[in-house]
XYZ file of N, CA and C in Angstrom:
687
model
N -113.894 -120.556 238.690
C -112.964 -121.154 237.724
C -113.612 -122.309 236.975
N -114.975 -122.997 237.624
C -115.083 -124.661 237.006
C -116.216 -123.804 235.584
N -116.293 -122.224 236.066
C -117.548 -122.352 235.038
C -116.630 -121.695 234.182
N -115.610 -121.128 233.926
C -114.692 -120.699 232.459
C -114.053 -121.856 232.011
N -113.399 -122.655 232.863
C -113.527 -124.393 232.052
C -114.349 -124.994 231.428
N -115.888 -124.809 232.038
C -117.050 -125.318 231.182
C -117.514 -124.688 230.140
N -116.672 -123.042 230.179
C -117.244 -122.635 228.960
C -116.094 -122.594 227.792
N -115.151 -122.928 228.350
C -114.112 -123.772 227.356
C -114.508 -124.646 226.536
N -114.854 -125.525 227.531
C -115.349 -127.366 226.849
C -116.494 -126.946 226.248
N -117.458 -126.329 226.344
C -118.650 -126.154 225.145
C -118.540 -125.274 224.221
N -116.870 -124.441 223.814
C -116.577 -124.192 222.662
C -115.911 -125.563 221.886
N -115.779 -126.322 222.883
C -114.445 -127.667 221.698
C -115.296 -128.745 221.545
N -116.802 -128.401 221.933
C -117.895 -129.509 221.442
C -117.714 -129.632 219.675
N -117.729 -128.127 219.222
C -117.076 -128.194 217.897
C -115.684 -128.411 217.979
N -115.602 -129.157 217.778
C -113.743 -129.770 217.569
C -113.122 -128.956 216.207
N -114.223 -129.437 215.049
C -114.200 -129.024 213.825
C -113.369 -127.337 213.833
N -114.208 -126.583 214.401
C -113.537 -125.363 214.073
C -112.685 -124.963 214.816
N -112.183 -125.580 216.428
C -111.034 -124.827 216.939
C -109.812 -125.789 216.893
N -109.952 -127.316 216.333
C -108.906 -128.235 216.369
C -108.697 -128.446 215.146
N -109.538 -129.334 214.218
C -109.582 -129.895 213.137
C -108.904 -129.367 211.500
N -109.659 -128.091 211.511
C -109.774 -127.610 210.590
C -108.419 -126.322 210.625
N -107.861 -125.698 211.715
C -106.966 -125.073 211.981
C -105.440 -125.747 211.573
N -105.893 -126.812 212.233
C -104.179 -127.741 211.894
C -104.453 -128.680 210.899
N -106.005 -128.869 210.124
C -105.605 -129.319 208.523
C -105.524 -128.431 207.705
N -106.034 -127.104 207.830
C -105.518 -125.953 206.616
C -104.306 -125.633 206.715
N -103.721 -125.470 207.781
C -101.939 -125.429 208.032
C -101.455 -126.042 207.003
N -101.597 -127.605 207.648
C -100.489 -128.766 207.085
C -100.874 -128.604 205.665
N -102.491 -128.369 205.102
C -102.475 -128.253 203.780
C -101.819 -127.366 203.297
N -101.710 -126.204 203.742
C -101.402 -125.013 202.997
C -99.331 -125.138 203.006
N -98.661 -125.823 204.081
C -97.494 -126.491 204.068
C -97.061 -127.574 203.117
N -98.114 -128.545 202.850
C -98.235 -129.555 201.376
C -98.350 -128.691 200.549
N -99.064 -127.780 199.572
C -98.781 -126.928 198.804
C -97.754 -126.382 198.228
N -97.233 -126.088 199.523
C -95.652 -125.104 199.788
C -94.811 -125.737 199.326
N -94.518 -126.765 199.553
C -93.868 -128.306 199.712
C -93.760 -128.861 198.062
N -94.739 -128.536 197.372
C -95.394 -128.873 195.647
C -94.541 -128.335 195.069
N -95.198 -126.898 195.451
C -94.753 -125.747 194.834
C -92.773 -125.794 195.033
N -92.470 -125.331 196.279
C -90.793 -125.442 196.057
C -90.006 -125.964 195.533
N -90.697 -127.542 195.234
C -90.163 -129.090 194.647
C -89.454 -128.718 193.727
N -90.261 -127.553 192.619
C -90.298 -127.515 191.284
C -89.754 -126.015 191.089
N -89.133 -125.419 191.593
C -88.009 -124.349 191.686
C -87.092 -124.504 192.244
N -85.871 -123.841 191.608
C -84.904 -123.825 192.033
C -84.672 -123.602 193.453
N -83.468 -124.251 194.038
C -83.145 -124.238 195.443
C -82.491 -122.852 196.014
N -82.985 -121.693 196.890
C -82.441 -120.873 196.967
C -82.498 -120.412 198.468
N -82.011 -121.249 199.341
C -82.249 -121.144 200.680
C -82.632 -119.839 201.415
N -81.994 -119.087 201.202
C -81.934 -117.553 201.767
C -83.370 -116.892 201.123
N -84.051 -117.573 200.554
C -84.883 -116.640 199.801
C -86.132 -117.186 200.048
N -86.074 -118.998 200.337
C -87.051 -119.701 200.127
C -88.039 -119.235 201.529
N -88.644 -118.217 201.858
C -89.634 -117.852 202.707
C -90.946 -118.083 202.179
N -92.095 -118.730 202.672
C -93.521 -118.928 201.854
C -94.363 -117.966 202.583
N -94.322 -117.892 204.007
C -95.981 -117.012 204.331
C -96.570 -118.076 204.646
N -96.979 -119.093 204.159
C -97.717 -119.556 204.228
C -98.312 -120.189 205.822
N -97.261 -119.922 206.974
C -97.531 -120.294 208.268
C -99.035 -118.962 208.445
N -98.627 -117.842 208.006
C -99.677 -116.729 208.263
C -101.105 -117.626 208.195
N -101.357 -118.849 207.312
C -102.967 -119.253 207.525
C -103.462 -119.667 208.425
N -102.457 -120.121 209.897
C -102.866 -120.390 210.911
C -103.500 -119.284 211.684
N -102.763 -118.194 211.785
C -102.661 -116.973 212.346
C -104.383 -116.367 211.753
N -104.419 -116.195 210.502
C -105.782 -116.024 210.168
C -107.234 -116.472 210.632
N -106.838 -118.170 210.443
C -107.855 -118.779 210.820
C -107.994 -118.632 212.255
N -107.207 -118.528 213.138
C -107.516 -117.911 214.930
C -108.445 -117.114 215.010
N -107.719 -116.004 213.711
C -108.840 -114.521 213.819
C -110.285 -114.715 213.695
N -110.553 -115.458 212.233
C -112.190 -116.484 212.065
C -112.326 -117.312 212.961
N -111.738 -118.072 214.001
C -112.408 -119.005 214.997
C -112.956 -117.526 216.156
N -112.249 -116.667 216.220
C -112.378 -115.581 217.154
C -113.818 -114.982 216.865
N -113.647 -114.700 215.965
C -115.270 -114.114 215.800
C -116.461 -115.219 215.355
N -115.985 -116.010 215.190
C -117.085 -117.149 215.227
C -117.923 -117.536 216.413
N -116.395 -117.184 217.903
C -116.902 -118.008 219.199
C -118.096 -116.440 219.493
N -118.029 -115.432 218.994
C -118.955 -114.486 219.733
C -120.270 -114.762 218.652
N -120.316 -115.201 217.800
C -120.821 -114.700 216.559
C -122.345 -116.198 216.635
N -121.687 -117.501 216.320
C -122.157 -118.027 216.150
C -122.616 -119.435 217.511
N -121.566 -119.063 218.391
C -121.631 -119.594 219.574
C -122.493 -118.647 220.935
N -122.215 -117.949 220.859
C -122.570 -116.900 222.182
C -124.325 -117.009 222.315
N -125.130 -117.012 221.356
C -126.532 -116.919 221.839
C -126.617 -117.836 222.842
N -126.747 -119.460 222.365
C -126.843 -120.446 223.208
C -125.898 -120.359 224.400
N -124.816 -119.931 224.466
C -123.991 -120.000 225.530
C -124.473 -119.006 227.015
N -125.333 -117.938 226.164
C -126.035 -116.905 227.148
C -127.505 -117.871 227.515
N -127.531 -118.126 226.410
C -128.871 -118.868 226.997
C -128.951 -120.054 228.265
N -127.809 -120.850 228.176
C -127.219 -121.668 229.651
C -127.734 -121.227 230.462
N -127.332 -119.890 230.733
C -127.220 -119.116 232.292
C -125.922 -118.972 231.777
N -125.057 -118.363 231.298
C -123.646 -118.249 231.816
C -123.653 -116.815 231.933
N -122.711 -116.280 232.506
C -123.192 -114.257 232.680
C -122.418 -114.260 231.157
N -122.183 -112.880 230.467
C -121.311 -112.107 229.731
C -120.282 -112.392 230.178
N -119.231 -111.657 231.566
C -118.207 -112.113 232.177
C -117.534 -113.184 232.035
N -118.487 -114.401 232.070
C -117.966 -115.202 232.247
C -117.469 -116.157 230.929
N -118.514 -115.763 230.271
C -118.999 -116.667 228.577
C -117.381 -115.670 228.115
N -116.843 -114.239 228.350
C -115.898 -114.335 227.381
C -114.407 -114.492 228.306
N -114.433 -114.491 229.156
C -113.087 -114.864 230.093
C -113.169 -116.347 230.118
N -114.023 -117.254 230.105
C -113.934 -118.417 229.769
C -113.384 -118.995 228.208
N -113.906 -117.676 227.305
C -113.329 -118.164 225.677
C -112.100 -117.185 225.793
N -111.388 -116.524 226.399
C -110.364 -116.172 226.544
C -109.397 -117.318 227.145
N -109.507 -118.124 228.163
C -109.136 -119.740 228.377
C -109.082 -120.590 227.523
N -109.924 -120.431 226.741
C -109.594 -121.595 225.734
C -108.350 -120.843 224.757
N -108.391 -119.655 224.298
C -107.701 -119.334 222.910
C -105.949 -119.664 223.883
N -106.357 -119.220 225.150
C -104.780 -119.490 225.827
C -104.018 -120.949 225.842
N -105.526 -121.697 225.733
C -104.733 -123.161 225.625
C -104.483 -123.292 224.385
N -105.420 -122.790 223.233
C -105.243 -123.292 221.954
C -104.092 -122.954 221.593
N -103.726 -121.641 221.811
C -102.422 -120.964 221.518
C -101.337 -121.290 221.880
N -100.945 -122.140 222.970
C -100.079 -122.786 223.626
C -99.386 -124.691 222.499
N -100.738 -124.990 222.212
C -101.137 -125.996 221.790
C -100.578 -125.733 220.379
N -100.359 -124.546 219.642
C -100.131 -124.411 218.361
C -98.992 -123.733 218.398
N -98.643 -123.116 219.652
C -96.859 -122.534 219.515
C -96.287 -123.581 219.869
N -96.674 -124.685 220.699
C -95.451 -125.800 220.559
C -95.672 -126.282 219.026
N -96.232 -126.668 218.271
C -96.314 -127.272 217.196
C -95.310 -126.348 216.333
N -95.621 -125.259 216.300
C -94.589 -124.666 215.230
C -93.223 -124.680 215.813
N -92.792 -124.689 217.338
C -91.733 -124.614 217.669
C -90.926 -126.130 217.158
N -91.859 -127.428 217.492
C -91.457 -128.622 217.141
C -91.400 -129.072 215.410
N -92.340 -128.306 214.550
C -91.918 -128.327 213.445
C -90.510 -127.607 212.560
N -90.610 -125.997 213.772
C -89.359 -125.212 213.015
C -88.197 -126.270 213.462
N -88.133 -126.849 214.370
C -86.913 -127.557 214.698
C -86.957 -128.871 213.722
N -87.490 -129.404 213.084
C -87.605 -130.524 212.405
C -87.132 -130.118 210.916
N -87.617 -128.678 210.658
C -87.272 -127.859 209.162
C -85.904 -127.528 209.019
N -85.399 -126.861 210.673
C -83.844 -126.861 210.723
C -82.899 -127.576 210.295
N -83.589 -129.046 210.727
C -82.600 -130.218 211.153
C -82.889 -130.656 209.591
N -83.162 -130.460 208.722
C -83.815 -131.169 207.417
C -83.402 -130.460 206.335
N -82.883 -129.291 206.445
C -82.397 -128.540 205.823
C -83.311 -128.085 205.476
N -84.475 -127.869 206.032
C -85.427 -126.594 204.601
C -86.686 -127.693 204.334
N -86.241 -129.316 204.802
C -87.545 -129.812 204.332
C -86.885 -130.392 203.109
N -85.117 -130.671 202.662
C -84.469 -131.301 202.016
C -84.773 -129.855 200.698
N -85.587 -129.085 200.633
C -85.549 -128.162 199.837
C -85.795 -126.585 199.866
N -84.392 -126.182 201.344
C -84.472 -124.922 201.458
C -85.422 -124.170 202.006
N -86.541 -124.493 202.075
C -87.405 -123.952 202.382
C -87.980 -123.737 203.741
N -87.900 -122.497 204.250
C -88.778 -122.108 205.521
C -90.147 -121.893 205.661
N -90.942 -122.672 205.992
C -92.204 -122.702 206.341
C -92.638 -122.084 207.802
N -92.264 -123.024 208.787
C -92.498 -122.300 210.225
C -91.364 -121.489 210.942
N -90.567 -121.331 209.815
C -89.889 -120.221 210.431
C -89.951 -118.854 209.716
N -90.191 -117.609 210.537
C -90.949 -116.616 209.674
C -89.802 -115.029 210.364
N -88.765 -115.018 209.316
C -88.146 -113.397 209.504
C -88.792 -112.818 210.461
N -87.855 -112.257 211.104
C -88.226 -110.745 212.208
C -89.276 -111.524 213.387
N -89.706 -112.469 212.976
C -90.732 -112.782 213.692
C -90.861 -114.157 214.445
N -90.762 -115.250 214.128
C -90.513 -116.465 214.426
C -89.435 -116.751 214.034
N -88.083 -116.304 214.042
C -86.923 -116.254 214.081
C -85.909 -116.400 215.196
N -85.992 -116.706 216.520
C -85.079 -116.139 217.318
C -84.757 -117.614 217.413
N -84.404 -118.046 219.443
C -84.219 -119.533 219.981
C -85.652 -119.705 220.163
N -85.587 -121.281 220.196
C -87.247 -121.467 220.329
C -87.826 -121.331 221.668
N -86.936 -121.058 222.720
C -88.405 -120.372 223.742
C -88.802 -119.011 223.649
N -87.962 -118.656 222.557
C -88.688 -116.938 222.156
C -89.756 -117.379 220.908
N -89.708 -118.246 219.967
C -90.268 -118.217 219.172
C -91.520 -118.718 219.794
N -91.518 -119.766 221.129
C -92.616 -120.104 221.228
C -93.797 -119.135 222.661
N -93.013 -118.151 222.656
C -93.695 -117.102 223.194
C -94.504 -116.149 222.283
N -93.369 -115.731 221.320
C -93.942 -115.317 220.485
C -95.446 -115.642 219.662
N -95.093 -116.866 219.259
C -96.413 -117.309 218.467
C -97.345 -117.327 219.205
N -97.235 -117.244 220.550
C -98.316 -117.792 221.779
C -99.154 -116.418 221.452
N -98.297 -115.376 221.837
C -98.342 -114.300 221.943
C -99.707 -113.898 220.541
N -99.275 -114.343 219.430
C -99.094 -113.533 217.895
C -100.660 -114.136 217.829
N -100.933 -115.392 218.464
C -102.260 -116.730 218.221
C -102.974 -115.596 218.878
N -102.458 -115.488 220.089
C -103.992 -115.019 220.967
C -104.170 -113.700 220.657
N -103.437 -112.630 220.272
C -104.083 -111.559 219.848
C -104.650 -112.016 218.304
N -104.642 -112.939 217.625
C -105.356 -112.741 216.014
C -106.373 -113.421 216.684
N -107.034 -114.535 217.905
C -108.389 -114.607 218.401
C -108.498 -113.761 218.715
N -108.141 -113.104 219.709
C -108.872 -111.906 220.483
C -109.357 -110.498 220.042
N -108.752 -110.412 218.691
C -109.258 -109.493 217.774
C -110.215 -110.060 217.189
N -110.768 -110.917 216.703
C -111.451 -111.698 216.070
C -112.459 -111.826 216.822
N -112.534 -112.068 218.367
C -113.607 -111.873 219.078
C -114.045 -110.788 219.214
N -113.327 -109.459 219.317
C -113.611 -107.990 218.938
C -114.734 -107.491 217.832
N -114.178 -108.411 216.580
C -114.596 -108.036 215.922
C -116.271 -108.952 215.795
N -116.379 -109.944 216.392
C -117.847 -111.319 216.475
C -118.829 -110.074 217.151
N -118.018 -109.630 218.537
C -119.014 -108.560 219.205
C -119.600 -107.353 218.819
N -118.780 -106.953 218.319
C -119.421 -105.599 217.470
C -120.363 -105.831 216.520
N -120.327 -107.118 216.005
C -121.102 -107.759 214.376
C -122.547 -108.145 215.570
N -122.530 -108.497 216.973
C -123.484 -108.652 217.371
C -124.220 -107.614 218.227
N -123.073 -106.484 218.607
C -123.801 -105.459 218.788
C -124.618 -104.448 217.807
N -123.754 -104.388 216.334
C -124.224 -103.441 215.762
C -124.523 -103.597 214.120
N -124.420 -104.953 214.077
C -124.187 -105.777 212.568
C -123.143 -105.361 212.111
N -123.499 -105.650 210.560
C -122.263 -105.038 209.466
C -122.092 -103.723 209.584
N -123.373 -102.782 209.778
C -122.647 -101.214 209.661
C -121.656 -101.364 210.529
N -121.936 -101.479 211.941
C -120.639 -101.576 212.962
C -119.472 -102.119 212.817
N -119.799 -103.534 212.360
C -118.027 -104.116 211.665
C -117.580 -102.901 210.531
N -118.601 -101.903 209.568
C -117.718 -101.180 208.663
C -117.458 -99.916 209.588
N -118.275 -99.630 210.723
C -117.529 -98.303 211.317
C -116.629 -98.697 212.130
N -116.877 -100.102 212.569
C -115.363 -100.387 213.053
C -113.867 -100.359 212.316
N -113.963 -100.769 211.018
C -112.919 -100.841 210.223
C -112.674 -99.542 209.877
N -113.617 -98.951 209.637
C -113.448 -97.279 209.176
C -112.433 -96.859 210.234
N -112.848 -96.875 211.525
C -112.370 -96.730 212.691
C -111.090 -96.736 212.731
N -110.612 -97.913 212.386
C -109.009 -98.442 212.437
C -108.447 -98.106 211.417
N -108.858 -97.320 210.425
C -107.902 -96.956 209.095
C -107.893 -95.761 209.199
N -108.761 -94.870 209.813
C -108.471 -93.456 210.444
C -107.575 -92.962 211.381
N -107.302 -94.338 212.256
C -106.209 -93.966 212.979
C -105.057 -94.306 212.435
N -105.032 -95.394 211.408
C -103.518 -95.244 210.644
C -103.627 -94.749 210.060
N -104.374 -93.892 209.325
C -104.023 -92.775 208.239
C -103.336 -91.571 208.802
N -104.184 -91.040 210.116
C -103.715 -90.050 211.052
C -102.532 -90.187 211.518
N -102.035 -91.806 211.707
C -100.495 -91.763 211.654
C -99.623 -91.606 211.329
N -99.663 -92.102 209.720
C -99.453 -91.989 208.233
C -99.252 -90.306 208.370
N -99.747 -89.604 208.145
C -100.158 -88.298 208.272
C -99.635 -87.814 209.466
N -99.094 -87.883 210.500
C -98.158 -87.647 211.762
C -97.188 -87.508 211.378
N -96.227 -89.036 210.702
C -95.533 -88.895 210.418
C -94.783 -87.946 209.339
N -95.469 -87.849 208.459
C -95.431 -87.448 207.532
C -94.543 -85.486 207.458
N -95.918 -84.844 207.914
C -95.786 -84.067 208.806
C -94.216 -83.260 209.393
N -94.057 -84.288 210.534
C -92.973 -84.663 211.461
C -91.752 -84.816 210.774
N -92.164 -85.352 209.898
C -91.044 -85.832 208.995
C -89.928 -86.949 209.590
N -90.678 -88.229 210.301
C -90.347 -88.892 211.163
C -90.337 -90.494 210.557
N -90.426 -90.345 209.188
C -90.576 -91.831 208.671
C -88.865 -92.491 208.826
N -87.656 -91.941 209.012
C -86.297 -92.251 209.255
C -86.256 -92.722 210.956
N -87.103 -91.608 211.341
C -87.392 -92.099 212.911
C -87.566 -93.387 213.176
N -88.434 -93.824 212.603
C -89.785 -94.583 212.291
C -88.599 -96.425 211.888
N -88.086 -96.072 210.745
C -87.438 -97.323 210.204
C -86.400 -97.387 210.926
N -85.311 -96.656 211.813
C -84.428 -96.722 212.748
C -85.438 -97.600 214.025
N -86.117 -97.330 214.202
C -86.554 -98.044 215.365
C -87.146 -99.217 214.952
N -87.793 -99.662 214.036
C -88.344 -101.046 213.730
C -86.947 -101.810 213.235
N -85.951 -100.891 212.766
C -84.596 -101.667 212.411
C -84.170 -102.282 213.466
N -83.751 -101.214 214.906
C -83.093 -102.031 215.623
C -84.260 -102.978 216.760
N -85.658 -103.182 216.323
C -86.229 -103.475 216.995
C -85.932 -105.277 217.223
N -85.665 -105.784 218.061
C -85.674 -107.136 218.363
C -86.898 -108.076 218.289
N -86.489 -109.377 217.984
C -87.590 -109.992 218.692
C -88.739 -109.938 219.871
N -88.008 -110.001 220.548
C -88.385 -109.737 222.017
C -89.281 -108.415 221.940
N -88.793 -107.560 221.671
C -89.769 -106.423 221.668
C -90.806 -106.752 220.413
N -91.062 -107.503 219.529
C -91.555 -107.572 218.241
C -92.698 -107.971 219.047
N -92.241 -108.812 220.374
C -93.522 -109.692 221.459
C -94.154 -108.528 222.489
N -93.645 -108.333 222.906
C -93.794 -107.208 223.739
C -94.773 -105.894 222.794
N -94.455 -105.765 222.206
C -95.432 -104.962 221.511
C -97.105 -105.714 221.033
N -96.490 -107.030 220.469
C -98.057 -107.841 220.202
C -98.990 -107.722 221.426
N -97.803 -108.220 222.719
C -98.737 -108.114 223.784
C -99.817 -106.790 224.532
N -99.030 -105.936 224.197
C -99.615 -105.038 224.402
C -100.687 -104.941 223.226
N -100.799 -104.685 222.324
C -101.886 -104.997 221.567
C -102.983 -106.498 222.048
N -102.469 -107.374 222.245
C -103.905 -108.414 223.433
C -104.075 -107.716 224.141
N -103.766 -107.125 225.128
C -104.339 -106.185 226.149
C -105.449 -105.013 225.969
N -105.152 -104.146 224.452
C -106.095 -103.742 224.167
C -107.323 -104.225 223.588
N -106.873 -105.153 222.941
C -108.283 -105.841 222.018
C -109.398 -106.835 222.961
N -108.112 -107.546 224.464
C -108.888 -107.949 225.531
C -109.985 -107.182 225.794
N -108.994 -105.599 226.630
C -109.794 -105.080 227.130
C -110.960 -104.294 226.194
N -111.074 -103.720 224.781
C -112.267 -103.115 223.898
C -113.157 -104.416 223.763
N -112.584 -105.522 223.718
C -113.605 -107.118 223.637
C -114.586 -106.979 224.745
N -113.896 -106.803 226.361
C -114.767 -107.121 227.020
C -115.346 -105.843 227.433
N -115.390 -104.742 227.191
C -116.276 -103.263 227.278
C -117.409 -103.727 226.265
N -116.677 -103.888 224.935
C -118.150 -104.377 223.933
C -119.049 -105.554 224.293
N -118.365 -106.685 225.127
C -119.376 -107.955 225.167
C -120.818 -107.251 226.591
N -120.256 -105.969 227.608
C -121.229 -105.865 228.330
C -122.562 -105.017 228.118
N -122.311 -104.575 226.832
C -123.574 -104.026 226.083
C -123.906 -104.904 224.703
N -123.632 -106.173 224.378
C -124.114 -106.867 223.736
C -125.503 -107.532 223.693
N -126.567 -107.145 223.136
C -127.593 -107.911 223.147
C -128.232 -109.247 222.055
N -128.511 -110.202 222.952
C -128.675 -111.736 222.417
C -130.229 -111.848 221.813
């Protein structure tokens, strides 16, 4: 356990990219939001920005950064494979924790404010960061660590196999939604399809993310044991 802690703490030697820069592109991209709404009309029900999604992004780029631009030296330590990514799997769990209370303590501040005095929902996000806040703050926990853990998916493959591999990886993943696309289709199951994401809940909205960390965990750490440094 003391050596996936240590390989925690020598990802947050850069502060810059897993603290700094995550929760100042937020708040910037929330100041923006904030500009922008000032100067339109007030329309509560409507006023949704997106703009929380840049947190969610930037996880995904800290994710493939920690395999990408961190991992040589980190192998070079002595640390095994094993350990170098179940240790950066520890950190994204704290980071993620660390950034679902923040949105939980901001959506409650947006509530109480009406919108931010102008309607507007920022950290609160339809279908998704919508419910009471110990669902919302599962959720986001949830939503953080699979956009790292894909992101580390994707650092490993870029170091197993370069760019062709990141493009047969992507190839990869649009073949299987096309083939879905094309299932459905088929089937004639797209009514299927919107009946069930209709009555789909929150709760399951999580439950499904999670299961998706589980896969991207587990293809992360199959790819990090044929990675060469």
């Amino acid at each position: 356990m003391n050596t996936l802690v240590n390989v925690a703490r020598y990802h947050l030697v850069d502060r810059l990219q897993f603290l700094i820069l995550p929760v100042g592109v937020t708040l910037f991209a929330f100041g923006v939001n904030l500009a922008i709404f000032s100067v339109i009309p007030e329309t509560p029900e409507q006023n949704y920005s997106g703009g929380l999604f840049t947190l969610f992004v930037f996880m995904l780029v800290c994710g493939a950064l920690s395999m990408t631009k961190s991992l040589p030296f980190g192998l070079a330590l002595g640390v095994s494979r094993r350990s170098y990514y179940l240790g950066t799997v520890l950190l994204v769990a704290g980071l993620s924790v660390l950034y679902a209370v923040g949105i939980v303590v901001f959506q409650a501040i947006e509530k109480a404010t009406g919108g931010w005095g102008l309607g507007l929902n920022y950290f609160r996000v339809p279908w998704l960061l919508d419910g009471p806040w110990y669902l919302t703050l599962l959720t986001a926990f949830v939503f953080l660590t699979l956009m790292f853990v894909y992101g580390m998916w994707y650092g490993l493959i870029y170091r197993r196999a370069s760019v062709l591999g990141v493009v047969l990886f992507s190839a990869a993943q649009v073949l299987v939604l096309l083939s879905g696309v094309l299932l459905l289709s088929w089937t004639d199951s797209w009514s299927k399809l919107g009946t069930f994401f209709g009555t789909l809940t929150v709760g399951g909205v999580t439950g499904i993310l999670a299961i998706l960390v589980g896969v991207a965990a587990a293809g992360g750490f199959a790819t990090m044991r044929r990675v060469t440094v």
